[in-house]
């Protein structure tokens, strides 16, 4: 009998141990499901970011070639991830709408775009066209401007009023004048991710996806054409095939320097090639730290410098000198 009771007791212990293990497994499976859900959400957000920052010229080439290529270094451009079939001839005939605004309204829209994480990397010329194309919209108190889950085609900049942003019924924040909202609808082909309702009467400026796409594609293609012409003017690159020049044009970036600012310092690490698109630069050489720099020459539009950095040089050679901007 004692042996039987011992066996029954041991069986109960094993049953309890198995129950605890089952409970632990359930908890771990729940935690795993939550982590899988979080990973999926983060992956979706990452896909959105990648689509938002894809250069406009790359998107244009993908459509003309009919193939998808890998991500390239981001330039100061952002476009919709939706497919388009425009070329530069088509876009040159498109007339964009223009809506007059006060200087204060123009500045408010510009500053709102520059303050937005998704749109702040646009070219200033693109921002100016967006400002010109935005049209006025007004909503009364307790109106729904954006509804979560709906298909969106407008982005807004608030000039007057206040709105409340909610997601799945949970309040996220309130926004006032000088804020952009609804931008994912034109930057990425997706449904609205939150609901926006007015708390008071509001005045907004809006632009639709098609107009935004036209601006992005036109300025991107124009820039790409300009960059190609620049590259073709550089003797070092004249023997390169057209497709190679096109890839180089994709990764060129505009950089601006003020009068008197140094661009390259003699002996510094060299990893950048420059082509002058506007202005002039003075080239000087310092033979000795105790002597004044020696003036060598002046470079202007179409001239280039730093091309040896593209060949893998770690430091600028002795014939690459102080370069001082001269506008």
mmCIF file of C-alpha atoms in Angstrom:
data_model
loop_
_atom_site.group_PDB
_atom_site.id
_atom_site.type_symbol
_atom_site.label_atom_id
_atom_site.label_comp_id
_atom_site.label_asym_id
_atom_site.label_seq_id
_atom_site.Cartn_x
_atom_site.Cartn_y
_atom_site.Cartn_z
ATOM 1 C CA UNK A 1 0.000 0.000 0.000
ATOM 2 C CA UNK A 2 2.780 2.375 0.817
ATOM 3 C CA UNK A 3 4.262 1.784 -2.597
ATOM 4 C CA UNK A 4 0.935 2.511 -4.308
ATOM 5 C CA UNK A 5 0.520 5.788 -2.396
ATOM 6 C CA UNK A 6 4.047 6.754 -3.354
ATOM 7 C CA UNK A 7 3.274 6.076 -7.003
ATOM 8 C CA UNK A 8 0.039 8.090 -6.814
ATOM 9 C CA UNK A 9 1.884 10.984 -5.182
ATOM 10 C CA UNK A 10 4.622 10.873 -7.833
ATOM 11 C CA UNK A 11 1.948 10.793 -10.554
ATOM 12 C CA UNK A 12 0.275 13.869 -9.112
ATOM 13 C CA UNK A 13 3.619 15.659 -9.048
ATOM 14 C CA UNK A 14 4.228 14.804 -12.696
ATOM 15 C CA UNK A 15 0.740 15.950 -13.651
ATOM 16 C CA UNK A 16 1.294 19.254 -11.835
ATOM 17 C CA UNK A 17 4.686 19.624 -13.485
ATOM 18 C CA UNK A 18 3.177 19.008 -16.915
ATOM 19 C CA UNK A 19 0.410 21.525 -16.195
ATOM 20 C CA UNK A 20 2.974 24.167 -15.281
ATOM 21 C CA UNK A 21 4.959 23.377 -18.395
ATOM 22 C CA UNK A 22 1.819 23.667 -20.538
ATOM 23 C CA UNK A 23 1.062 27.044 -18.937
ATOM 24 C CA UNK A 24 4.634 28.183 -19.604
ATOM 25 C CA UNK A 25 4.401 27.018 -23.215
ATOM 26 C CA UNK A 26 1.148 28.956 -23.635
ATOM 27 C CA UNK A 27 2.796 32.092 -22.253
ATOM 28 C CA UNK A 28 5.814 31.677 -24.529
ATOM 29 C CA UNK A 29 3.609 31.086 -27.561
ATOM 30 C CA UNK A 30 1.624 34.230 -26.747
ATOM 31 C CA UNK A 31 4.832 36.210 -26.354
ATOM 32 C CA UNK A 32 6.100 34.781 -29.647
ATOM 33 C CA UNK A 33 2.889 35.784 -31.422
ATOM 34 C CA UNK A 34 3.217 39.321 -30.050
ATOM 35 C CA UNK A 35 6.816 39.525 -31.208
ATOM 36 C CA UNK A 36 5.880 38.199 -34.651
ATOM 37 C CA UNK A 37 3.188 40.869 -34.864
ATOM 38 C CA UNK A 38 5.664 43.561 -33.821
ATOM 39 C CA UNK A 39 8.212 42.339 -36.384
ATOM 40 C CA UNK A 40 5.562 42.470 -39.092
ATOM 41 C CA UNK A 41 4.588 46.018 -38.128
ATOM 42 C CA UNK A 42 8.214 47.131 -38.112
ATOM 43 C CA UNK A 43 8.780 45.450 -41.465
ATOM 44 C CA UNK A 44 5.781 47.295 -42.911
ATOM 45 C CA UNK A 45 7.086 50.592 -41.577
ATOM 46 C CA UNK A 46 10.534 49.830 -42.982
ATOM 47 C CA UNK A 47 9.011 49.097 -46.389
ATOM 48 C CA UNK A 48 7.210 52.428 -46.238
ATOM 49 C CA UNK A 49 10.395 54.307 -45.385
ATOM 50 C CA UNK A 50 12.285 52.572 -48.179
ATOM 51 C CA UNK A 51 9.581 53.489 -50.659
ATOM 52 C CA UNK A 52 9.452 57.072 -49.450
ATOM 53 C CA UNK A 53 13.181 57.735 -49.777
ATOM 54 C CA UNK A 54 13.722 55.969 -53.104
ATOM 55 C CA UNK A 55 15.212 58.560 -55.465
ATOM 56 C CA UNK A 56 12.913 59.902 -58.164
ATOM 57 C CA UNK A 57 15.387 59.223 -60.941
ATOM 58 C CA UNK A 58 15.745 55.610 -59.886
ATOM 59 C CA UNK A 59 11.969 55.209 -59.966
ATOM 60 C CA UNK A 60 11.840 56.695 -63.470
ATOM 61 C CA UNK A 61 14.489 54.297 -64.720
ATOM 62 C CA UNK A 62 12.735 51.341 -63.150
ATOM 63 C CA UNK A 63 9.574 52.165 -65.053
ATOM 64 C CA UNK A 64 11.339 52.693 -68.385
ATOM 65 C CA UNK A 65 13.322 49.481 -68.030
ATOM 66 C CA UNK A 66 10.380 47.521 -66.647
ATOM 67 C CA UNK A 67 12.525 46.004 -63.915
ATOM 68 C CA UNK A 68 13.181 46.611 -60.256
ATOM 69 C CA UNK A 69 16.705 47.405 -59.109
ATOM 70 C CA UNK A 70 18.316 47.559 -55.653
ATOM 71 C CA UNK A 71 18.117 50.519 -53.319
ATOM 72 C CA UNK A 72 20.555 53.377 -54.002
ATOM 73 C CA UNK A 73 21.926 56.116 -51.844
ATOM 74 C CA UNK A 74 19.213 58.596 -50.949
ATOM 75 C CA UNK A 75 19.292 62.040 -52.469
ATOM 76 C CA UNK A 76 17.222 65.060 -51.433
ATOM 77 C CA UNK A 77 14.147 63.664 -53.115
ATOM 78 C CA UNK A 78 11.130 61.588 -52.210
ATOM 79 C CA UNK A 79 8.398 60.154 -54.412
ATOM 80 C CA UNK A 80 5.380 57.934 -54.375
ATOM 81 C CA UNK A 81 5.967 54.207 -54.588
ATOM 82 C CA UNK A 82 3.154 53.881 -57.124
ATOM 83 C CA UNK A 83 4.105 53.071 -60.723
ATOM 84 C CA UNK A 84 4.102 55.853 -63.307
ATOM 85 C CA UNK A 85 4.731 55.849 -67.032
ATOM 86 C CA UNK A 86 5.829 59.445 -67.613
ATOM 87 C CA UNK A 87 8.956 60.490 -69.476
ATOM 88 C CA UNK A 88 10.465 63.954 -69.612
ATOM 89 C CA UNK A 89 8.669 64.799 -72.885
ATOM 90 C CA UNK A 90 5.296 63.916 -71.367
ATOM 91 C CA UNK A 91 5.961 65.883 -68.206
ATOM 92 C CA UNK A 92 7.194 68.988 -70.034
ATOM 93 C CA UNK A 93 3.674 69.473 -71.423
ATOM 94 C CA UNK A 94 1.889 69.085 -68.089
ATOM 95 C CA UNK A 95 0.525 72.333 -66.678
ATOM 96 C CA UNK A 96 0.385 72.322 -62.894
ATOM 97 C CA UNK A 97 -2.359 74.244 -61.081
ATOM 98 C CA UNK A 98 -1.462 77.451 -59.263
ATOM 99 C CA UNK A 99 -3.316 78.883 -56.262
ATOM 100 C CA UNK A 100 -2.336 82.348 -55.015
ATOM 101 C CA UNK A 101 -1.323 82.646 -51.367
ATOM 102 C CA UNK A 102 -0.084 85.307 -49.018
ATOM 103 C CA UNK A 103 3.661 85.366 -48.228
ATOM 104 C CA UNK A 104 2.787 84.210 -44.700
ATOM 105 C CA UNK A 105 0.880 81.172 -45.986
ATOM 106 C CA UNK A 106 3.695 80.241 -48.385
ATOM 107 C CA UNK A 107 6.249 80.402 -45.582
ATOM 108 C CA UNK A 108 4.025 78.375 -43.242
ATOM 109 C CA UNK A 109 3.603 75.580 -45.818
ATOM 110 C CA UNK A 110 7.326 75.548 -46.587
ATOM 111 C CA UNK A 111 8.321 75.363 -42.932
ATOM 112 C CA UNK A 112 5.739 72.626 -42.277
ATOM 113 C CA UNK A 113 7.196 70.491 -45.077
ATOM 114 C CA UNK A 114 10.754 71.045 -43.869
ATOM 115 C CA UNK A 115 9.654 69.996 -40.373
ATOM 116 C CA UNK A 116 8.064 66.746 -41.604
ATOM 117 C CA UNK A 117 10.200 63.594 -41.327
ATOM 118 C CA UNK A 118 8.880 62.160 -44.595
ATOM 119 C CA UNK A 119 9.100 65.323 -46.722
ATOM 120 C CA UNK A 120 11.974 67.372 -45.325
ATOM 121 C CA UNK A 121 14.487 65.883 -47.786
ATOM 122 C CA UNK A 122 12.755 67.255 -50.863
ATOM 123 C CA UNK A 123 14.601 69.699 -53.119
ATOM 124 C CA UNK A 124 13.756 73.337 -52.454
ATOM 125 C CA UNK A 125 12.503 73.618 -56.040
ATOM 126 C CA UNK A 126 10.139 70.720 -55.410
ATOM 127 C CA UNK A 127 8.888 72.287 -52.190
ATOM 128 C CA UNK A 128 8.250 75.559 -54.016
ATOM 129 C CA UNK A 129 6.140 73.797 -56.654
ATOM 130 C CA UNK A 130 4.201 71.956 -53.947
ATOM 131 C CA UNK A 131 3.525 75.278 -52.202
ATOM 132 C CA UNK A 132 2.244 76.805 -55.439
ATOM 133 C CA UNK A 133 -0.027 73.827 -56.208
ATOM 134 C CA UNK A 134 -1.688 73.544 -52.796
ATOM 135 C CA UNK A 135 -5.309 74.696 -52.674
ATOM 136 C CA UNK A 136 -7.391 75.889 -49.692
ATOM 137 C CA UNK A 137 -9.766 73.567 -47.799
ATOM 138 C CA UNK A 138 -11.930 74.375 -44.770
ATOM 139 C CA UNK A 139 -13.677 72.089 -42.265
ATOM 140 C CA UNK A 140 -16.083 72.896 -39.460
ATOM 141 C CA UNK A 141 -15.854 71.729 -35.857
ATOM 142 C CA UNK A 142 -16.233 67.949 -35.237
ATOM 143 C CA UNK A 143 -15.610 67.108 -38.902
ATOM 144 C CA UNK A 144 -13.713 63.998 -39.990
ATOM 145 C CA UNK A 145 -10.900 64.940 -42.354
ATOM 146 C CA UNK A 146 -9.227 61.529 -42.541
ATOM 147 C CA UNK A 147 -10.728 58.169 -41.559
ATOM 148 C CA UNK A 148 -8.512 55.243 -40.609
ATOM 149 C CA UNK A 149 -8.596 52.480 -43.209
ATOM 150 C CA UNK A 150 -9.866 54.668 -46.066
ATOM 151 C CA UNK A 151 -7.923 55.084 -49.292
ATOM 152 C CA UNK A 152 -6.297 58.508 -49.228
ATOM 153 C CA UNK A 153 -5.122 60.765 -52.044
ATOM 154 C CA UNK A 154 -4.550 64.112 -50.292
ATOM 155 C CA UNK A 155 -1.939 65.525 -47.956
ATOM 156 C CA UNK A 156 -2.706 68.543 -45.806
ATOM 157 C CA UNK A 157 -0.900 71.434 -44.164
ATOM 158 C CA UNK A 158 -2.846 73.147 -41.393
ATOM 159 C CA UNK A 159 -2.901 76.922 -41.340
ATOM 160 C CA UNK A 160 -5.533 77.587 -38.681
ATOM 161 C CA UNK A 161 -7.330 75.431 -36.090
ATOM 162 C CA UNK A 162 -6.674 72.219 -34.188
ATOM 163 C CA UNK A 163 -7.285 68.526 -34.906
ATOM 164 C CA UNK A 164 -7.180 65.297 -32.906
ATOM 165 C CA UNK A 165 -5.427 62.186 -34.217
ATOM 166 C CA UNK A 166 -6.625 58.742 -33.104
ATOM 167 C CA UNK A 167 -5.729 55.165 -34.036
ATOM 168 C CA UNK A 168 -8.064 52.269 -33.265
ATOM 169 C CA UNK A 169 -9.995 54.619 -31.023
ATOM 170 C CA UNK A 170 -6.944 55.624 -28.965
ATOM 171 C CA UNK A 171 -5.920 59.258 -28.974
ATOM 172 C CA UNK A 172 -2.409 59.763 -30.297
ATOM 173 C CA UNK A 173 -2.005 63.540 -30.297
ATOM 174 C CA UNK A 174 -3.464 66.898 -31.214
ATOM 175 C CA UNK A 175 -2.026 69.091 -33.978
ATOM 176 C CA UNK A 176 -2.180 72.790 -34.626
ATOM 177 C CA UNK A 177 -1.055 75.209 -37.359
ATOM 178 C CA UNK A 178 2.116 74.478 -39.289
ATOM 179 C CA UNK A 179 1.772 70.684 -39.294
ATOM 180 C CA UNK A 180 1.618 68.213 -42.195
ATOM 181 C CA UNK A 181 -0.654 65.179 -42.009
ATOM 182 C CA UNK A 182 -1.861 62.517 -44.436
ATOM 183 C CA UNK A 183 1.504 62.454 -46.224
ATOM 184 C CA UNK A 184 1.721 58.644 -46.473
ATOM 185 C CA UNK A 185 -1.237 58.687 -48.857
ATOM 186 C CA UNK A 186 0.869 60.397 -51.538
ATOM 187 C CA UNK A 187 4.301 59.122 -50.586
ATOM 188 C CA UNK A 188 3.251 55.481 -50.337
ATOM 189 C CA UNK A 189 0.289 53.664 -51.808
ATOM 190 C CA UNK A 190 -1.456 52.697 -48.573
ATOM 191 C CA UNK A 191 -4.683 53.266 -46.684
ATOM 192 C CA UNK A 192 -4.995 55.892 -43.984
ATOM 193 C CA UNK A 193 -3.216 54.748 -40.817
ATOM 194 C CA UNK A 194 -5.124 57.013 -38.400
ATOM 195 C CA UNK A 195 -8.247 59.144 -38.047
ATOM 196 C CA UNK A 196 -8.067 62.940 -37.971
ATOM 197 C CA UNK A 197 -11.011 64.963 -36.641
ATOM 198 C CA UNK A 198 -11.370 68.688 -36.120
ATOM 199 C CA UNK A 199 -11.682 70.143 -32.627
ATOM 200 C CA UNK A 200 -12.509 73.622 -33.953
ATOM 201 C CA UNK A 201 -13.012 75.202 -37.372
ATOM 202 C CA UNK A 202 -9.871 74.610 -39.420
ATOM 203 C CA UNK A 203 -8.268 76.022 -42.554
ATOM 204 C CA UNK A 204 -6.012 73.689 -44.520
ATOM 205 C CA UNK A 205 -3.927 73.617 -47.678
ATOM 206 C CA UNK A 206 -4.079 70.388 -49.715
ATOM 207 C CA UNK A 207 -2.375 68.713 -52.673
ATOM 208 C CA UNK A 208 -3.413 65.479 -54.395
ATOM 209 C CA UNK A 209 -1.275 62.460 -55.201
ATOM 210 C CA UNK A 210 -1.269 62.925 -58.991
ATOM 211 C CA UNK A 211 -0.059 66.508 -58.775
ATOM 212 C CA UNK A 212 2.590 65.538 -56.233
ATOM 213 C CA UNK A 213 3.810 62.656 -58.423
ATOM 214 C CA UNK A 214 4.073 64.937 -61.437
ATOM 215 C CA UNK A 215 6.242 67.384 -59.495
ATOM 216 C CA UNK A 216 8.499 64.617 -58.186
ATOM 217 C CA UNK A 217 8.919 62.893 -61.536
ATOM 218 C CA UNK A 218 9.433 66.072 -63.548
ATOM 219 C CA UNK A 219 12.027 67.590 -61.259
ATOM 220 C CA UNK A 220 13.730 64.216 -60.849
ATOM 221 C CA UNK A 221 13.993 63.652 -64.602
ATOM 222 C CA UNK A 222 15.162 67.213 -65.250
ATOM 223 C CA UNK A 223 17.850 66.856 -62.588
ATOM 224 C CA UNK A 224 18.905 63.511 -64.033
ATOM 225 C CA UNK A 225 19.249 65.058 -67.498
ATOM 226 C CA UNK A 226 21.292 67.956 -66.120
ATOM 227 C CA UNK A 227 23.572 65.578 -64.224
ATOM 228 C CA UNK A 228 24.093 63.472 -67.346
ATOM 229 C CA UNK A 229 25.186 66.564 -69.295
ATOM 230 C CA UNK A 230 27.601 67.496 -66.525
ATOM 231 C CA UNK A 231 29.130 64.034 -66.479
ATOM 232 C CA UNK A 232 29.509 64.002 -70.263
ATOM 233 C CA UNK A 233 31.496 67.250 -70.008
ATOM 234 C CA UNK A 234 34.124 65.612 -67.774
ATOM 235 C CA UNK A 235 36.921 64.149 -69.978
ATOM 236 C CA UNK A 236 37.558 61.357 -67.483
ATOM 237 C CA UNK A 237 34.021 60.070 -68.013
ATOM 238 C CA UNK A 238 33.542 60.670 -71.743
ATOM 239 C CA UNK A 239 34.528 57.127 -72.656
ATOM 240 C CA UNK A 240 32.050 55.549 -70.228
ATOM 241 C CA UNK A 241 28.879 53.873 -71.595
ATOM 242 C CA UNK A 242 25.582 55.726 -71.306
ATOM 243 C CA UNK A 243 24.196 53.294 -68.721
ATOM 244 C CA UNK A 244 27.220 53.811 -66.451
ATOM 245 C CA UNK A 245 26.879 57.590 -66.701
ATOM 246 C CA UNK A 246 23.202 57.209 -65.856
ATOM 247 C CA UNK A 247 24.036 55.259 -62.703
ATOM 248 C CA UNK A 248 26.555 57.924 -61.692
ATOM 249 C CA UNK A 249 23.925 60.599 -62.299
ATOM 250 C CA UNK A 250 21.595 58.743 -59.938
ATOM 251 C CA UNK A 251 23.978 59.152 -57.004
ATOM 252 C CA UNK A 252 25.008 62.762 -57.598
ATOM 253 C CA UNK A 253 23.868 65.152 -54.878
ATOM 254 C CA UNK A 254 23.589 68.929 -54.859
ATOM 255 C CA UNK A 255 25.702 70.681 -52.245
ATOM 256 C CA UNK A 256 25.787 74.422 -51.642
ATOM 257 C CA UNK A 257 28.691 76.456 -50.249
ATOM 258 C CA UNK A 258 28.751 80.071 -49.093
ATOM 259 C CA UNK A 259 31.215 82.662 -50.340
ATOM 260 C CA UNK A 260 34.613 82.164 -48.699
ATOM 261 C CA UNK A 261 33.848 78.638 -47.457
ATOM 262 C CA UNK A 262 36.423 75.840 -47.865
ATOM 263 C CA UNK A 263 35.347 72.813 -49.904
ATOM 264 C CA UNK A 264 38.559 70.736 -49.852
ATOM 265 C CA UNK A 265 41.539 71.054 -47.551
ATOM 266 C CA UNK A 266 44.970 70.052 -48.799
ATOM 267 C CA UNK A 267 45.976 66.622 -47.431
ATOM 268 C CA UNK A 268 42.488 65.785 -46.173
ATOM 269 C CA UNK A 269 40.905 62.377 -46.749
ATOM 270 C CA UNK A 270 39.298 62.397 -50.179
ATOM 271 C CA UNK A 271 36.077 60.532 -50.861
ATOM 272 C CA UNK A 272 34.078 63.068 -52.896
ATOM 273 C CA UNK A 273 34.136 64.162 -56.538
ATOM 274 C CA UNK A 274 32.818 67.666 -57.335
ATOM 275 C CA UNK A 275 31.436 69.273 -60.498
ATOM 276 C CA UNK A 276 30.749 73.022 -60.378
ATOM 277 C CA UNK A 277 27.212 73.815 -61.540
ATOM 278 C CA UNK A 278 27.182 77.459 -60.461
ATOM 279 C CA UNK A 279 29.747 79.944 -59.170
ATOM 280 C CA UNK A 280 33.542 79.899 -59.124
ATOM 281 C CA UNK A 281 36.214 78.504 -56.842
ATOM 282 C CA UNK A 282 39.807 79.536 -56.216
ATOM 283 C CA UNK A 283 42.494 76.858 -56.006
ATOM 284 C CA UNK A 284 45.491 77.497 -53.760
ATOM 285 C CA UNK A 285 48.434 75.457 -52.524
ATOM 286 C CA UNK A 286 50.237 75.726 -49.202
ATOM 287 C CA UNK A 287 53.890 74.782 -49.693
ATOM 288 C CA UNK A 288 54.841 75.577 -46.116
ATOM 289 C CA UNK A 289 52.819 76.225 -42.953
ATOM 290 C CA UNK A 290 54.822 79.390 -42.406
ATOM 291 C CA UNK A 291 54.060 80.807 -45.860
ATOM 292 C CA UNK A 292 50.891 82.223 -47.383
ATOM 293 C CA UNK A 293 48.978 79.905 -49.744
ATOM 294 C CA UNK A 294 49.921 80.229 -53.410
ATOM 295 C CA UNK A 295 47.076 80.993 -55.840
ATOM 296 C CA UNK A 296 46.992 78.512 -58.742
ATOM 297 C CA UNK A 297 43.825 78.990 -60.782
ATOM 298 C CA UNK A 298 40.087 79.691 -60.765
ATOM 299 C CA UNK A 299 37.522 77.045 -61.693
ATOM 300 C CA UNK A 300 34.006 77.787 -62.944
ATOM 301 C CA UNK A 301 30.807 76.173 -64.198
ATOM 302 C CA UNK A 302 31.457 72.779 -65.785
ATOM 303 C CA UNK A 303 34.884 72.380 -64.158
ATOM 304 C CA UNK A 304 35.492 69.522 -61.758
ATOM 305 C CA UNK A 305 37.865 68.490 -59.002
ATOM 306 C CA UNK A 306 38.358 65.567 -56.642
ATOM 307 C CA UNK A 307 37.889 62.937 -59.369
ATOM 308 C CA UNK A 308 40.864 60.917 -58.070
ATOM 309 C CA UNK A 309 38.893 60.271 -54.892
ATOM 310 C CA UNK A 310 36.644 58.027 -57.024
ATOM 311 C CA UNK A 311 39.641 55.842 -57.840
ATOM 312 C CA UNK A 312 40.069 54.822 -54.204
ATOM 313 C CA UNK A 313 42.602 57.394 -52.996
ATOM 314 C CA UNK A 314 42.440 57.780 -49.242
ATOM 315 C CA UNK A 315 44.004 61.248 -49.092
ATOM 316 C CA UNK A 316 43.878 64.136 -51.524
ATOM 317 C CA UNK A 317 47.198 64.171 -53.362
ATOM 318 C CA UNK A 318 49.527 67.127 -53.226
ATOM 319 C CA UNK A 319 48.033 68.617 -56.385
ATOM 320 C CA UNK A 320 44.595 68.973 -54.756
ATOM 321 C CA UNK A 321 44.685 72.142 -52.788
ATOM 322 C CA UNK A 322 42.613 74.504 -50.707
ATOM 323 C CA UNK A 323 39.544 75.313 -52.719
ATOM 324 C CA UNK A 324 37.803 78.493 -51.747
ATOM 325 C CA UNK A 325 34.352 79.333 -53.099
ATOM 326 C CA UNK A 326 34.148 82.598 -55.041
ATOM 327 C CA UNK A 327 30.633 83.566 -56.199
#
